[in-house]
Amino acid sequence: MTTTALQARHIEVVRDGRTILQVPELVIPAGSWTSIVGPNGAGKSTLLKVLAGLLPAHADGSGQVLLLGQALQDLRPRQRAQQLAWMGQNQSTDDLRVMDVVMLGRLPHQPWLAGPGDLDHAKVEQALQLTQAWAWRERPFSHLSAGERQRVLLARLLAVDAQVLLMDEPLTNLDPPHQADWLHLVRQLVEQGKTVVSVLHELTLALQADELLVMAQGGVTHQGPSADPQTHRALARVFDERIAIHPLAGQWVALPRF
Ligand code: ADP
Ligand code: MG
């Protein structure tokens, strides 16, 4: 069994003549949950896109991302899509019904031109039930509220049934009970041996992850267990010491300093 879900080296992304991301070496352990945290503009979304293969690791071709031990560029798109599921911010889905949005997650599993089969329908229903979105299955995606859409996009991610799941700010617009549901879902996925990497601004929830990847100004400043005091110090540092982390009822809570 592979113990590393994602391994990257020599990542460098330049935009408008500015280096917006530079990560020489990165290892994301398999079967665990890693949260990426850091201020706005730190490069979190850019890193997640590189790990998903949506952006090249390096413009000159020298960078590399390994997914479960295989170079991303050596995997066929379908293979890659079966092993890695991605949920971005503000994904547009035109005017599809909720059910069809989630069925998009099954595309990598369907034989060419075959259309969805029984297993695909079953996985779509299961995913919509898990995110409590089944009741909206016939509604146009565009008619849903932002938080409801977020749950449908989460269902699409789950329907892929991939080993590695990457999520960019999955909790945005979710109410507290659904944020808690998301947390339980992630724990279940990790218990099943899956790997979850999430970009989160909700620091108290991020601190529930196994590991934190702390970012600032296009770089990774720290990676370590979320319960480690060193990780807490790194986290406070990237937020200019404007947050404090306290123990409360057996967990860590991040609070702004006023
Ligand atoms: P984060 O997700 O941590 O908030 P991003 O990865 O989205 O940050 O962006 C990192 C930095 O790169 C930001 O300063 C952003 O403005 C810049 N950036 C991202 N995408 C582009 C782009 N396509 N063109 C120019 N600048 C970009
Ligand atoms: Mg972002």
Coordinates of C-alpha atoms and ligand atoms in Angstrom, one line a residue:
M1 CA 0.0 0.0 0.0
T2 CA 1.2 3.5 -0.8
T3 CA 1.7 5.7 2.2
T4 CA 2.0 8.9 0.2
A5 CA -1.1 10.2 -1.6
L6 CA 0.6 13.1 -3.3
Q7 CA 4.2 14.0 -3.7
A8 CA 5.4 17.1 -5.5
R9 CA 8.7 18.8 -6.3
H10 CA 9.9 21.9 -7.9
I11 CA 6.5 23.7 -8.1
E12 CA 6.7 27.2 -9.4
V13 CA 3.8 29.3 -10.8
V14 CA 4.4 32.7 -12.2
R15 CA 1.6 35.1 -13.1
D16 CA 2.1 38.6 -14.6
G17 CA 5.8 38.3 -14.0
R18 CA 5.3 37.6 -10.3
T19 CA 6.0 34.2 -8.6
I20 CA 2.7 33.4 -6.9
L21 CA 3.7 29.9 -5.8
Q22 CA 7.0 28.3 -5.0
V23 CA 7.2 24.9 -3.3
P24 CA 10.4 22.9 -3.7
E25 CA 9.1 19.7 -2.0
L26 CA 5.8 18.5 -0.7
V27 CA 4.5 15.2 0.7
I28 CA 0.8 14.6 1.6
P29 CA 0.4 11.4 3.5
A30 CA -2.3 8.9 2.4
G31 CA -5.3 7.9 4.5
S32 CA -5.3 11.2 6.4
W33 CA -6.8 14.6 6.3
T34 CA -4.6 17.6 5.6
S35 CA -5.9 21.2 5.8
I36 CA -4.2 24.0 3.9
V37 CA -4.5 27.3 5.8
G38 CA -3.1 30.8 5.4
P39 CA -4.1 34.4 4.6
N40 CA -5.9 35.5 1.4
G41 CA -3.6 35.4 -1.6
A42 CA -1.1 33.0 0.0
G43 CA -1.3 30.6 -3.0
K44 CA -3.6 28.0 -1.4
S45 CA -6.0 27.6 -4.4
T46 CA -3.0 27.7 -6.8
L47 CA -1.3 24.9 -4.9
L48 CA -4.5 22.8 -4.9
K49 CA -4.8 23.3 -8.7
V50 CA -1.3 22.2 -9.3
L51 CA -1.9 19.1 -7.1
A52 CA -5.0 18.3 -9.1
G53 CA -3.1 18.6 -12.4
L54 CA -5.2 21.6 -13.5
L55 CA -2.1 23.8 -13.6
P56 CA 1.4 22.8 -14.6
A57 CA 3.8 22.4 -11.7
H58 CA 6.5 24.4 -13.4
A59 CA 6.4 26.3 -16.7
D60 CA 9.7 24.8 -17.9
G61 CA 8.4 21.2 -17.3
S62 CA 10.9 20.5 -14.5
G63 CA 8.2 20.2 -11.8
Q64 CA 6.4 17.0 -10.9
V65 CA 3.4 15.8 -9.1
L66 CA 3.0 12.1 -8.2
L67 CA -0.5 10.8 -7.4
L68 CA -0.3 7.5 -5.5
G69 CA 3.2 7.0 -6.8
Q70 CA 2.5 7.8 -10.4
A71 CA 3.4 11.0 -12.3
L72 CA 0.3 12.9 -13.1
Q73 CA 1.4 13.5 -16.6
D74 CA 1.8 9.8 -17.2
L75 CA -1.8 9.1 -16.2
R76 CA -4.6 9.1 -18.8
P77 CA -7.2 11.8 -18.0
R78 CA -9.8 9.2 -17.2
Q79 CA -7.4 7.3 -14.9
R80 CA -6.5 10.5 -13.1
A81 CA -10.2 11.5 -12.8
Q82 CA -11.0 8.2 -11.2
Q83 CA -8.3 8.5 -8.6
L84 CA -8.5 12.2 -7.8
A85 CA -11.6 14.3 -7.3
W86 CA -11.5 18.1 -7.1
M87 CA -14.0 20.6 -5.8
G88 CA -13.2 24.2 -6.6
Q89 CA -14.6 27.6 -5.8
N90 CA -17.4 29.1 -7.9
Q91 CA -17.7 26.2 -10.3
S92 CA -20.2 26.9 -13.0
T93 CA -22.5 24.2 -14.2
D94 CA -24.7 26.1 -16.7
D95 CA -28.3 25.2 -16.3
L96 CA -28.2 21.5 -15.3
R97 CA -30.5 19.8 -12.9
V98 CA -28.9 18.9 -9.6
M99 CA -29.0 15.2 -10.5
D100 CA -27.1 15.9 -13.7
V101 CA -24.5 18.0 -11.9
V102 CA -23.7 15.1 -9.6
M103 CA -23.8 12.6 -12.5
L104 CA -20.9 14.6 -14.0
G105 CA -18.8 13.1 -11.2
R106 CA -19.4 9.7 -12.7
L107 CA -18.2 10.5 -16.2
P108 CA -14.7 9.1 -15.6
H109 CA -16.3 5.7 -14.8
Q110 CA -18.5 5.4 -17.9
P111 CA -17.4 3.6 -21.0
W112 CA -17.1 5.9 -24.0
L113 CA -20.5 7.0 -25.2
A114 CA -22.2 4.4 -22.9
G115 CA -24.1 6.8 -20.6
P116 CA -24.7 6.1 -16.9
G117 CA -25.5 2.6 -15.7
D118 CA -27.1 1.2 -12.5
L119 CA -23.9 1.7 -10.5
D120 CA -23.6 5.3 -11.6
H121 CA -27.2 6.0 -10.5
A122 CA -26.7 4.3 -7.2
K123 CA -23.5 6.3 -6.5
V124 CA -25.3 9.6 -7.4
E125 CA -28.2 8.8 -5.0
Q126 CA -25.9 7.8 -2.2
A127 CA -23.8 11.0 -2.6
L128 CA -27.0 13.2 -2.7
Q129 CA -28.3 11.4 0.4
L130 CA -25.0 11.9 2.3
T131 CA -25.1 15.7 1.7
Q132 CA -28.9 15.8 2.3
A133 CA -29.5 17.1 -1.2
W134 CA -31.5 14.3 -2.6
A135 CA -34.8 16.3 -2.3
W136 CA -33.5 18.8 -4.7
R137 CA -32.5 16.3 -7.4
E138 CA -35.0 17.6 -10.0
R139 CA -34.3 21.3 -9.4
P140 CA -32.1 23.4 -11.6
F141 CA -28.7 23.9 -9.9
S142 CA -28.9 27.6 -10.6
H143 CA -32.1 28.0 -8.5
L144 CA -30.4 26.8 -5.3
S145 CA -28.9 29.0 -2.6
A146 CA -25.1 29.3 -2.3
G147 CA -24.9 26.9 0.6
E148 CA -27.3 24.4 -1.1
R149 CA -25.1 24.5 -4.3
Q150 CA -22.1 23.8 -2.1
R151 CA -23.7 20.6 -0.9
V152 CA -24.5 19.6 -4.4
L153 CA -20.9 20.2 -5.5
L154 CA -19.8 18.1 -2.5
A155 CA -22.1 15.3 -3.6
R156 CA -20.5 15.4 -7.1
L157 CA -17.1 15.1 -5.5
L158 CA -18.3 12.1 -3.4
A159 CA -19.9 10.5 -6.5
V160 CA -16.5 10.2 -8.1
D161 CA -15.5 7.7 -5.4
A162 CA -11.9 8.7 -5.8
Q163 CA -9.0 7.8 -3.4
V164 CA -7.8 11.4 -3.1
L165 CA -10.2 14.3 -2.6
L166 CA -9.1 17.9 -3.0
M167 CA -11.5 20.6 -1.8
D168 CA -11.1 24.4 -2.0
E169 CA -13.1 26.1 0.7
P170 CA -15.8 23.5 0.9
L171 CA -17.4 25.1 4.0
T172 CA -18.1 28.5 2.5
N173 CA -21.8 29.4 2.8
L174 CA -22.6 26.3 4.8
D175 CA -24.5 26.7 8.1
P176 CA -23.0 25.4 11.3
P177 CA -24.9 22.0 11.3
H178 CA -23.8 21.3 7.7
Q179 CA -20.2 22.3 8.6
A180 CA -20.4 19.7 11.4
D181 CA -21.8 17.1 8.9
W182 CA -19.0 17.8 6.6
L183 CA -16.5 17.2 9.4
H184 CA -18.1 13.8 10.1
L185 CA -18.1 13.0 6.4
V186 CA -14.4 13.7 6.1
R187 CA -13.7 11.5 9.2
Q188 CA -15.6 8.7 7.6
L189 CA -13.7 9.1 4.3
V190 CA -10.4 9.0 6.1
E191 CA -11.5 5.9 8.0
Q192 CA -12.2 4.2 4.7
G193 CA -8.5 4.9 3.8
K194 CA -9.1 7.9 1.6
T195 CA -7.0 11.1 1.6
V196 CA -8.6 14.5 2.0
V197 CA -6.9 17.8 1.3
S198 CA -9.0 20.9 2.1
V199 CA -8.3 24.6 1.9
L200 CA -10.1 26.1 4.9
H201 CA -10.6 29.5 6.4
E202 CA -12.5 28.1 9.4
L203 CA -9.4 27.7 11.5
T204 CA -11.2 25.8 14.4
L205 CA -12.4 23.2 11.9
A206 CA -9.0 23.1 10.1
L207 CA -7.4 22.3 13.5
Q208 CA -9.4 19.1 13.5
A209 CA -7.4 17.8 10.6
D210 CA -4.5 15.4 11.1
E211 CA -2.0 17.8 9.6
L212 CA -1.9 21.4 8.7
L213 CA -0.1 22.9 5.8
V214 CA 0.5 26.6 6.6
M215 CA 1.1 28.9 3.7
A216 CA 2.0 32.6 3.2
Q217 CA 3.2 34.6 0.3
G218 CA 3.3 31.8 -2.2
G219 CA 5.2 29.4 0.0
V220 CA 4.7 26.7 2.6
T221 CA 6.0 28.0 6.0
H222 CA 5.1 24.9 8.0
Q223 CA 3.7 21.4 7.8
G224 CA 2.9 19.4 10.9
P225 CA 0.3 17.8 13.2
S226 CA -2.5 20.1 14.0
A227 CA -2.2 19.4 17.7
D228 CA 1.5 20.4 17.8
P229 CA 2.4 23.7 19.5
Q230 CA 4.9 24.4 16.7
T231 CA 2.1 24.2 14.2
H232 CA 0.0 26.6 16.3
R233 CA 2.9 29.1 16.4
A234 CA 3.3 28.9 12.6
L235 CA -0.4 29.5 12.2
A236 CA -0.4 32.5 14.5
R237 CA 2.7 33.9 12.6
V238 CA 1.1 33.9 9.1
F239 CA -1.9 35.7 10.5
D240 CA 0.4 38.4 12.0
E241 CA -0.3 37.1 15.6
R242 CA -3.9 38.4 15.2
I243 CA -5.2 35.0 16.2
A244 CA -4.8 32.9 19.3
I245 CA -5.3 29.1 19.7
H246 CA -6.8 27.8 22.9
P247 CA -7.8 24.3 24.2
L248 CA -11.5 24.0 24.8
A249 CA -13.5 20.9 25.6
G250 CA -10.8 18.6 24.3
Q251 CA -10.2 20.4 21.0
W252 CA -8.3 23.4 19.7
V253 CA -10.1 26.6 19.0
A254 CA -8.7 29.6 17.0
L255 CA -10.0 33.0 18.0
P256 CA -9.2 36.4 16.6
R257 CA -7.4 38.8 18.9
F258 CA -9.2 42.0 19.3
Ligands
ADP1 P1 -5.4 31.9 -2.0 O1 -6.2 30.8 -2.5 O2 -4.4 31.5 -1.0 O3 -6.3 33.1 -1.5 P2 -4.5 32.1 -4.8 O4 -3.8 30.9 -5.0 O5 -5.9 32.2 -5.4 O6 -4.6 32.5 -3.2 O7 -3.7 33.3 -5.4 C1 -2.4 33.6 -5.0 C2 -1.9 34.9 -5.6 O8 -1.8 34.8 -7.0 C3 -2.9 36.1 -5.3 O9 -2.1 37.2 -5.1 C4 -3.6 36.2 -6.6 O10 -4.0 37.5 -6.8 C5 -2.6 35.7 -7.6 N1 -3.2 35.1 -8.8 C6 -3.9 33.9 -8.8 N2 -4.3 33.6 -10.1 C7 -3.8 34.6 -10.9 C8 -3.9 34.9 -12.3 N3 -4.6 34.0 -13.1 N4 -3.3 36.0 -12.8 C9 -2.7 36.8 -11.9 N5 -2.6 36.6 -10.6 C10 -3.1 35.5 -10.1
MG2 MG -8.3 30.5 -2.7

